[in-house]
Coordinates of N, CA and C in Angstrom, one line a residue:
M1 N -29.3 10.4 -68.5 CA -30.3 9.5 -67.4 C -31.9 10.1 -66.8
A2 N -32.8 9.6 -67.1 CA -33.8 9.9 -67.0 C -34.1 10.7 -65.4
E3 N -33.9 10.2 -64.7 CA -33.4 11.1 -62.9 C -32.7 12.2 -62.9
K4 N -32.0 12.7 -64.0 CA -31.3 14.0 -64.7 C -32.4 15.3 -65.1
G5 N -33.5 13.9 -65.4 CA -34.6 15.2 -66.2 C -34.1 15.1 -67.9
I6 N -33.7 14.6 -68.2 CA -33.1 14.8 -69.6 C -34.6 15.0 -70.3
F7 N -35.6 14.0 -70.1 CA -36.7 14.3 -71.4 C -37.6 15.0 -70.7
E8 N -37.4 16.3 -69.6 CA -38.2 16.8 -69.3 C -37.5 18.3 -70.0
Y9 N -36.3 17.8 -70.3 CA -35.1 19.3 -70.8 C -35.4 19.1 -72.0
I10 N -35.8 17.9 -73.2 CA -35.6 18.1 -74.1 C -37.2 18.6 -74.1
K11 N -38.5 18.2 -73.7 CA -39.4 18.5 -74.4 C -39.4 19.9 -74.0
A12 N -38.9 20.5 -73.0 CA -39.1 22.0 -72.9 C -38.2 22.5 -74.1
A13 N -37.0 21.7 -74.3 CA -36.3 22.6 -75.3 C -37.1 22.8 -77.0
K14 N -37.4 21.9 -77.3 CA -38.4 21.4 -78.4 C -39.6 22.6 -78.3
I15 N -40.3 23.1 -77.6 CA -41.5 24.3 -77.2 C -40.4 25.5 -77.2
V16 N -39.6 25.6 -76.5 CA -38.9 26.6 -76.6 C -38.2 26.9 -78.3
K17 N -37.6 26.0 -78.8 CA -37.0 26.2 -80.3 C -37.9 26.3 -81.0
K18 N -39.6 26.0 -80.8 CA -40.5 27.0 -81.6 C -40.7 28.1 -82.0
D19 N -40.7 29.2 -80.0 CA -40.9 30.6 -80.3 C -39.2 31.0 -80.7
F20 N -38.0 30.3 -80.3 CA -37.1 31.2 -80.1 C -35.8 30.1 -80.8
P21 N -35.9 30.1 -82.2 CA -35.4 29.1 -83.4 C -33.2 29.1 -82.9
N22 N -32.9 29.8 -82.3 CA -31.9 30.3 -82.4 C -31.3 29.9 -80.9
V23 N -32.0 29.7 -80.4 CA -31.8 29.0 -78.9 C -30.9 28.1 -79.0
E24 N -29.9 27.9 -78.3 CA -28.9 26.5 -78.4 C -29.0 26.0 -77.6
F25 N -29.7 24.3 -77.2 CA -29.8 23.2 -75.9 C -28.3 22.9 -76.5
V26 N -27.3 22.3 -75.2 CA -26.6 21.6 -75.4 C -26.7 20.0 -74.2
V27 N -26.6 19.4 -74.7 CA -26.5 18.5 -73.4 C -25.2 17.5 -73.2
L28 N -24.5 17.6 -71.9 CA -23.2 16.7 -71.9 C -23.7 15.9 -71.6
G29 N -22.4 14.5 -71.4 CA -22.0 13.3 -70.8 C -22.4 11.9 -71.5
G30 N -22.1 11.0 -71.2 CA -21.9 10.0 -72.3 C -23.3 9.4 -72.0
L31 N -23.6 8.4 -73.2 CA -25.0 8.1 -73.2 C -24.9 6.9 -72.0
D32 N -26.1 6.7 -71.0 CA -25.7 5.3 -70.7 C -26.7 4.2 -71.1
E33 N -26.4 3.8 -72.0 CA -27.2 2.6 -73.3 C -27.6 1.4 -72.4
Q34 N -27.1 1.2 -71.0 CA -27.4 0.0 -70.0 C -28.7 0.7 -68.9
N35 N -29.2 1.8 -69.0 CA -29.8 2.3 -68.0 C -31.5 1.9 -69.0
P36 N -32.5 1.0 -68.8 CA -33.8 1.2 -69.6 C -34.5 2.5 -69.3
G37 N -34.2 3.4 -68.9 CA -34.9 4.7 -68.2 C -34.1 5.6 -69.1
G38 N -33.0 5.8 -70.0 CA -32.3 6.9 -70.2 C -32.3 6.9 -71.9
L39 N -31.8 7.9 -72.1 CA -32.2 9.1 -73.4 C -30.9 7.6 -74.8
K40 N -32.1 6.9 -75.2 CA -31.6 6.0 -75.9 C -30.6 6.5 -77.5
K41 N -30.1 6.0 -78.1 CA -28.6 6.8 -79.2 C -29.8 7.2 -80.4
E42 N -30.8 6.0 -80.7 CA -31.9 6.5 -81.8 C -32.3 8.2 -81.1
E43 N -33.2 8.2 -80.2 CA -33.7 9.2 -80.0 C -32.9 10.8 -80.1
L44 N -31.5 10.3 -79.5 CA -30.4 11.2 -79.1 C -30.1 11.9 -80.9
E45 N -30.2 10.9 -81.7 CA -29.7 10.9 -83.3 C -31.1 11.7 -84.1
K46 N -32.2 11.5 -83.2 CA -33.4 12.4 -84.6 C -33.0 14.0 -83.8
L47 N -32.7 14.4 -82.3 CA -33.2 15.3 -81.8 C -31.7 16.3 -82.3
L48 N -30.4 15.4 -82.7 CA -29.5 16.1 -83.6 C -30.1 16.9 -84.9
K49 N -30.9 15.9 -85.7 CA -31.1 15.7 -86.6 C -32.2 16.6 -87.2
D50 N -32.6 16.7 -85.9 CA -34.0 18.0 -85.9 C -33.4 20.0 -85.3
N51 N -31.9 20.0 -85.1 CA -31.4 20.9 -84.3 C -31.8 20.8 -83.2
I52 N -32.5 20.0 -82.0 CA -32.8 20.3 -81.0 C -31.6 21.3 -80.1
V53 N -30.9 20.1 -80.1 CA -30.1 19.7 -78.6 C -29.1 19.6 -79.7
L54 N -27.5 20.5 -79.0 CA -25.9 19.8 -79.1 C -25.2 18.5 -78.7
Y55 N -24.9 18.5 -78.9 CA -24.5 17.1 -78.2 C -23.2 16.8 -78.9
P56 N -21.7 17.1 -77.2 CA -20.9 16.9 -77.5 C -20.5 15.8 -77.2
G57 N -21.3 15.0 -76.4 CA -20.7 14.1 -75.7 C -20.2 13.9 -74.3
F58 N -19.6 12.9 -73.8 CA -18.5 12.8 -73.2 C -17.4 14.1 -72.9
V59 N -17.6 15.6 -71.9 CA -16.4 15.8 -72.3 C -15.6 16.1 -70.5
K60 N -14.3 16.1 -71.2 CA -13.3 15.8 -69.9 C -13.3 17.8 -69.4
N61 N -13.7 19.0 -70.3 CA -13.7 20.2 -70.2 C -15.8 21.2 -70.4
V62 N -15.2 20.5 -69.0 CA -17.2 20.4 -68.5 C -17.0 22.4 -68.3
D63 N -16.1 22.6 -67.6 CA -16.1 24.0 -67.1 C -15.8 24.9 -67.9
E64 N -15.6 25.0 -69.3 CA -15.2 25.3 -70.6 C -16.9 25.5 -70.8
W65 N -17.4 24.4 -71.3 CA -18.6 24.5 -71.8 C -19.8 25.4 -70.9
I66 N -19.6 25.0 -69.6 CA -20.3 25.5 -68.6 C -20.5 27.2 -68.7
K67 N -18.8 27.8 -69.0 CA -18.6 29.2 -69.3 C -18.8 29.7 -70.6
D68 N -19.3 28.8 -71.5 CA -19.3 29.2 -73.2 C -21.1 29.2 -72.7
S69 N -21.7 28.7 -71.6 CA -23.3 28.9 -72.0 C -23.6 30.2 -71.2
S70 N -25.0 30.7 -71.1 CA -25.6 31.7 -70.3 C -25.9 31.1 -68.9
I71 N -27.0 30.3 -69.1 CA -27.5 29.8 -68.3 C -27.5 28.4 -68.0
F72 N -27.4 27.5 -66.9 CA -27.2 26.2 -66.6 C -28.7 25.3 -65.6
V73 N -28.8 24.4 -66.3 CA -30.0 23.8 -66.0 C -29.9 22.0 -65.8
L74 N -30.4 21.8 -65.0 CA -30.5 20.4 -64.2 C -31.8 20.3 -63.2
P75 N -32.5 19.5 -64.4 CA -33.9 19.2 -63.7 C -33.9 18.4 -63.3
S76 N -33.5 17.7 -62.0 CA -32.8 16.6 -61.8 C -33.8 16.2 -60.6
Y77 N -34.4 14.8 -60.5 CA -35.4 14.7 -59.8 C -35.0 13.9 -58.2
I78 N -33.9 13.8 -58.4 CA -32.6 13.3 -56.9 C -31.5 13.5 -57.1
E79 N -30.7 13.7 -56.2 CA -29.5 14.4 -55.9 C -29.4 15.0 -54.7
G80 N -28.1 14.6 -54.2 CA -27.3 15.4 -52.7 C -27.2 16.7 -53.8
V81 N -26.0 17.5 -53.1 CA -25.9 19.1 -53.7 C -25.5 18.6 -54.7
P82 N -25.6 19.3 -55.6 CA -25.0 18.7 -57.2 C -24.0 19.6 -57.8
R83 N -22.6 18.9 -57.6 CA -21.4 19.3 -58.2 C -21.9 20.4 -59.0
S84 N -22.2 20.0 -60.3 CA -22.4 20.8 -61.5 C -23.0 22.1 -61.3
T85 N -24.1 22.1 -60.1 CA -25.1 23.7 -60.5 C -23.4 24.4 -59.5
Q86 N -22.9 23.7 -58.5 CA -21.9 24.7 -57.9 C -20.9 24.7 -59.0
E87 N -20.5 24.1 -59.5 CA -19.4 24.5 -60.4 C -20.0 25.8 -61.4
A88 N -21.2 25.6 -62.0 CA -21.9 26.5 -62.4 C -22.1 27.8 -61.9
M89 N -22.5 28.2 -60.9 CA -22.2 29.4 -59.4 C -20.8 29.5 -59.6
A90 N -20.5 28.8 -59.5 CA -18.7 29.2 -59.2 C -18.1 30.4 -60.4
V91 N -18.8 29.8 -61.6 CA -18.5 30.4 -63.1 C -19.3 31.7 -62.8
G92 N -20.4 31.6 -61.9 CA -21.2 32.8 -62.3 C -22.2 32.8 -63.4
R93 N -23.0 31.4 -63.0 CA -24.1 31.0 -64.0 C -25.4 30.9 -63.0
A94 N -26.7 31.8 -64.2 CA -27.6 31.7 -63.5 C -28.2 30.0 -63.8
V95 N -28.9 29.5 -62.5 CA -29.1 28.4 -62.5 C -30.8 27.9 -62.7
I96 N -31.0 27.0 -63.5 CA -32.3 26.7 -63.5 C -32.5 25.0 -62.9
T97 N -32.8 24.5 -61.5 CA -33.4 23.3 -61.4 C -34.3 23.4 -60.5
T98 N -34.5 21.8 -60.2 CA -35.8 21.4 -59.4 C -35.9 21.8 -57.9
D99 N -36.9 21.7 -57.7 CA -37.3 22.3 -56.0 C -37.2 21.3 -55.5
V100 N -36.3 19.7 -55.1 CA -36.4 19.0 -54.7 C -34.7 18.8 -53.3
P101 N -34.8 18.0 -52.6 CA -33.4 18.2 -51.8 C -32.8 18.0 -52.6
G102 N -31.4 19.1 -51.7 CA -30.1 18.9 -52.8 C -30.2 19.8 -53.8
C103 N -30.8 20.3 -54.6 CA -30.8 21.0 -55.5 C -31.2 22.5 -55.3
R104 N -32.1 22.1 -54.2 CA -32.8 23.7 -53.4 C -31.6 24.7 -52.9
E105 N -31.0 23.5 -52.4 CA -30.0 23.9 -51.7 C -28.8 25.0 -52.1
T106 N -29.1 25.2 -53.8 CA -28.2 26.2 -54.6 C -28.3 27.3 -55.1
V107 N -30.3 27.1 -55.1 CA -30.8 28.1 -55.8 C -31.7 28.8 -54.9
V108 N -31.5 30.0 -55.2 CA -32.6 31.2 -54.3 C -32.8 31.8 -55.0
D109 N -34.7 31.0 -54.9 CA -35.8 31.4 -56.2 C -35.8 32.8 -56.4
G110 N -35.5 33.0 -58.0 CA -35.8 34.6 -58.2 C -34.5 34.9 -57.9
L111 N -33.3 35.0 -56.8 CA -32.0 35.3 -56.6 C -30.7 35.0 -58.1
N112 N -30.6 33.6 -57.6 CA -29.5 33.2 -58.8 C -29.9 32.1 -59.9
G113 N -31.5 32.6 -60.0 CA -32.3 31.7 -60.9 C -33.7 31.3 -60.5
F114 N -34.1 29.8 -60.5 CA -35.6 29.6 -60.7 C -35.6 28.3 -60.5
L115 N -36.2 27.9 -59.0 CA -36.6 26.8 -59.2 C -38.2 25.8 -59.5
I116 N -37.9 24.9 -60.5 CA -39.2 24.3 -60.8 C -39.5 23.3 -60.1
P117 N -40.8 22.8 -60.1 CA -41.5 21.5 -60.2 C -40.6 20.5 -60.8
P118 N -40.4 19.5 -59.8 CA -39.7 17.7 -60.5 C -40.9 17.4 -61.7
F119 N -40.0 17.2 -62.9 CA -41.6 16.4 -63.8 C -42.4 17.2 -64.7
D120 N -41.9 18.7 -64.7 CA -42.8 19.8 -65.3 C -42.2 20.3 -66.0
S121 N -42.1 19.7 -66.9 CA -41.3 20.6 -68.5 C -42.2 22.0 -68.4
N122 N -43.6 21.7 -68.3 CA -44.4 23.5 -68.8 C -43.3 24.4 -67.7
A123 N -43.4 23.7 -66.7 CA -42.1 25.1 -65.6 C -40.9 25.0 -66.3
L124 N -40.4 24.1 -66.6 CA -39.3 24.6 -67.4 C -39.0 25.5 -68.1
V125 N -39.9 25.4 -69.0 CA -40.2 26.5 -70.3 C -40.3 27.6 -70.1
E126 N -41.5 27.8 -68.8 CA -41.2 29.2 -68.3 C -39.8 29.8 -68.1
A127 N -39.3 28.9 -67.2 CA -37.7 29.5 -66.6 C -37.2 29.7 -67.5
M128 N -37.1 29.5 -69.0 CA -36.2 29.5 -69.4 C -36.4 30.9 -70.3
K129 N -37.7 30.4 -70.9 CA -38.4 31.5 -71.3 C -38.3 33.3 -70.8
K130 N -37.8 32.7 -69.2 CA -38.5 34.4 -68.7 C -36.2 35.1 -69.1
F131 N -35.7 34.1 -69.1 CA -34.6 34.9 -69.3 C -33.9 35.0 -70.7
I132 N -34.9 34.5 -71.4 CA -34.1 34.7 -73.1 C -35.0 35.7 -73.1
E133 N -36.4 36.4 -72.9 CA -37.4 37.2 -72.6 C -36.7 38.4 -72.0
N134 N -36.0 38.3 -71.2 CA -35.8 39.3 -69.9 C -33.9 38.9 -70.1
P135 N -32.9 39.2 -70.8 CA -31.3 38.8 -70.8 C -30.7 39.8 -70.3
Y136 N -31.4 41.0 -68.5 CA -30.3 41.4 -68.1 C -30.5 40.4 -67.1
L137 N -31.5 39.2 -66.5 CA -31.4 39.0 -65.7 C -30.1 37.7 -66.0
V138 N -29.6 37.8 -66.8 CA -28.5 35.7 -67.3 C -27.5 36.9 -66.3
E139 N -27.2 38.1 -66.5 CA -25.9 38.5 -65.9 C -26.0 38.9 -64.5
K140 N -27.5 39.2 -64.0 CA -27.6 39.9 -63.0 C -27.6 38.4 -61.6
M141 N -28.5 37.3 -62.4 CA -28.6 36.3 -61.4 C -27.1 35.4 -61.5
G142 N -26.4 35.2 -62.6 CA -24.9 34.9 -62.4 C -23.9 35.4 -61.6
E143 N -24.2 36.9 -61.8 CA -23.4 37.5 -60.4 C -24.0 36.8 -59.1
E144 N -24.9 36.5 -58.7 CA -25.8 36.0 -57.5 C -25.7 34.7 -57.1
S145 N -25.1 34.0 -58.0 CA -24.8 32.8 -58.1 C -22.9 32.8 -57.6
Y146 N -22.3 33.1 -57.8 CA -21.2 33.4 -58.2 C -21.0 34.2 -56.3
K147 N -21.6 35.3 -55.8 CA -21.9 35.3 -54.4 C -21.8 34.3 -53.7
I148 N -23.3 33.8 -54.1 CA -23.8 32.5 -53.3 C -22.1 31.3 -53.5
A149 N -22.3 31.3 -54.3 CA -20.8 29.7 -54.4 C -19.6 30.5 -53.7
K150 N -19.6 31.4 -53.4 CA -18.2 32.0 -52.9 C -18.7 32.2 -51.5
D151 N -19.5 32.3 -50.7 CA -20.5 32.2 -49.7 C -20.6 31.0 -48.8
K152 N -20.8 29.9 -49.8 CA -21.9 28.5 -49.7 C -21.0 27.6 -49.9
F153 N -19.9 27.5 -50.8 CA -19.4 26.4 -51.6 C -18.1 26.6 -51.9
D154 N -17.5 27.3 -51.0 CA -16.0 27.9 -50.9 C -15.5 26.5 -50.5
A155 N -14.7 25.8 -51.0 CA -13.7 24.6 -50.6 C -13.7 24.6 -48.7
K156 N -12.7 26.4 -48.6 CA -12.1 26.4 -47.6 C -12.6 26.1 -46.6
K157 N -14.2 27.3 -46.6 CA -15.1 27.8 -45.7 C -15.7 26.0 -45.5
V158 N -16.0 25.2 -46.0 CA -16.4 24.4 -45.7 C -15.7 23.8 -45.2
N159 N -14.5 23.7 -45.5 CA -13.7 22.4 -44.4 C -13.4 22.6 -43.0
D160 N -13.4 24.1 -43.5 CA -13.7 25.0 -41.8 C -14.6 24.7 -40.7
K161 N -15.7 24.6 -41.8 CA -17.2 24.3 -40.9 C -16.6 22.4 -40.6
L162 N -16.6 21.8 -41.1 CA -16.2 20.8 -40.8 C -15.5 20.1 -39.8
L163 N -14.3 20.7 -39.7 CA -13.4 20.7 -38.8 C -14.1 21.0 -37.1
K164 N -14.4 22.3 -37.4 CA -15.0 22.6 -36.3 C -16.4 21.6 -35.6
I165 N -17.2 21.2 -36.7 CA -18.2 20.0 -36.2 C -17.4 19.0 -35.5
L166 N -16.4 18.9 -36.2 CA -15.3 16.9 -35.6 C -14.4 17.6 -34.5
E167 N -14.5 18.7 -34.3 CA -13.6 18.8 -33.1 C -14.8 18.6 -31.5
I168 N -16.1 19.3 -32.0 CA -16.8 19.0 -30.7 C -17.2 17.4 -29.9

């Protein structure tokens, strides 16, 4: 869906692939062909033919795909606090996401990933290249993501806070 930043992701992937042809970009999720702003099947087929992205489609084992990745990218324009970034953080993945409400709650810019402006594929390219050119950041920021996930998004801690709020 366009709202998830798929077109910025694709544009960034094309640019990065020129300099780093061995980098893999994966897109998960089913196509929403009813969404007029969504990625169309024909566009996806061209991206696959040109080796820009890997597309397993809708998968039930998202956690395994995240574990097999190095970086999690969500250039979304509109989110609550995205569960997908929380899941990526919980398995120790660095995150690139947008500096919009919800998404920005998951990333401390420069600590566990990078916050980029929404709609900015060039900023996304620069963030991606930072990880490629500085591979030590992948592990370092991934470790920070895991720490933040345990501290901020642990279900027991969140539920305890909610129960305390409800008692007031």
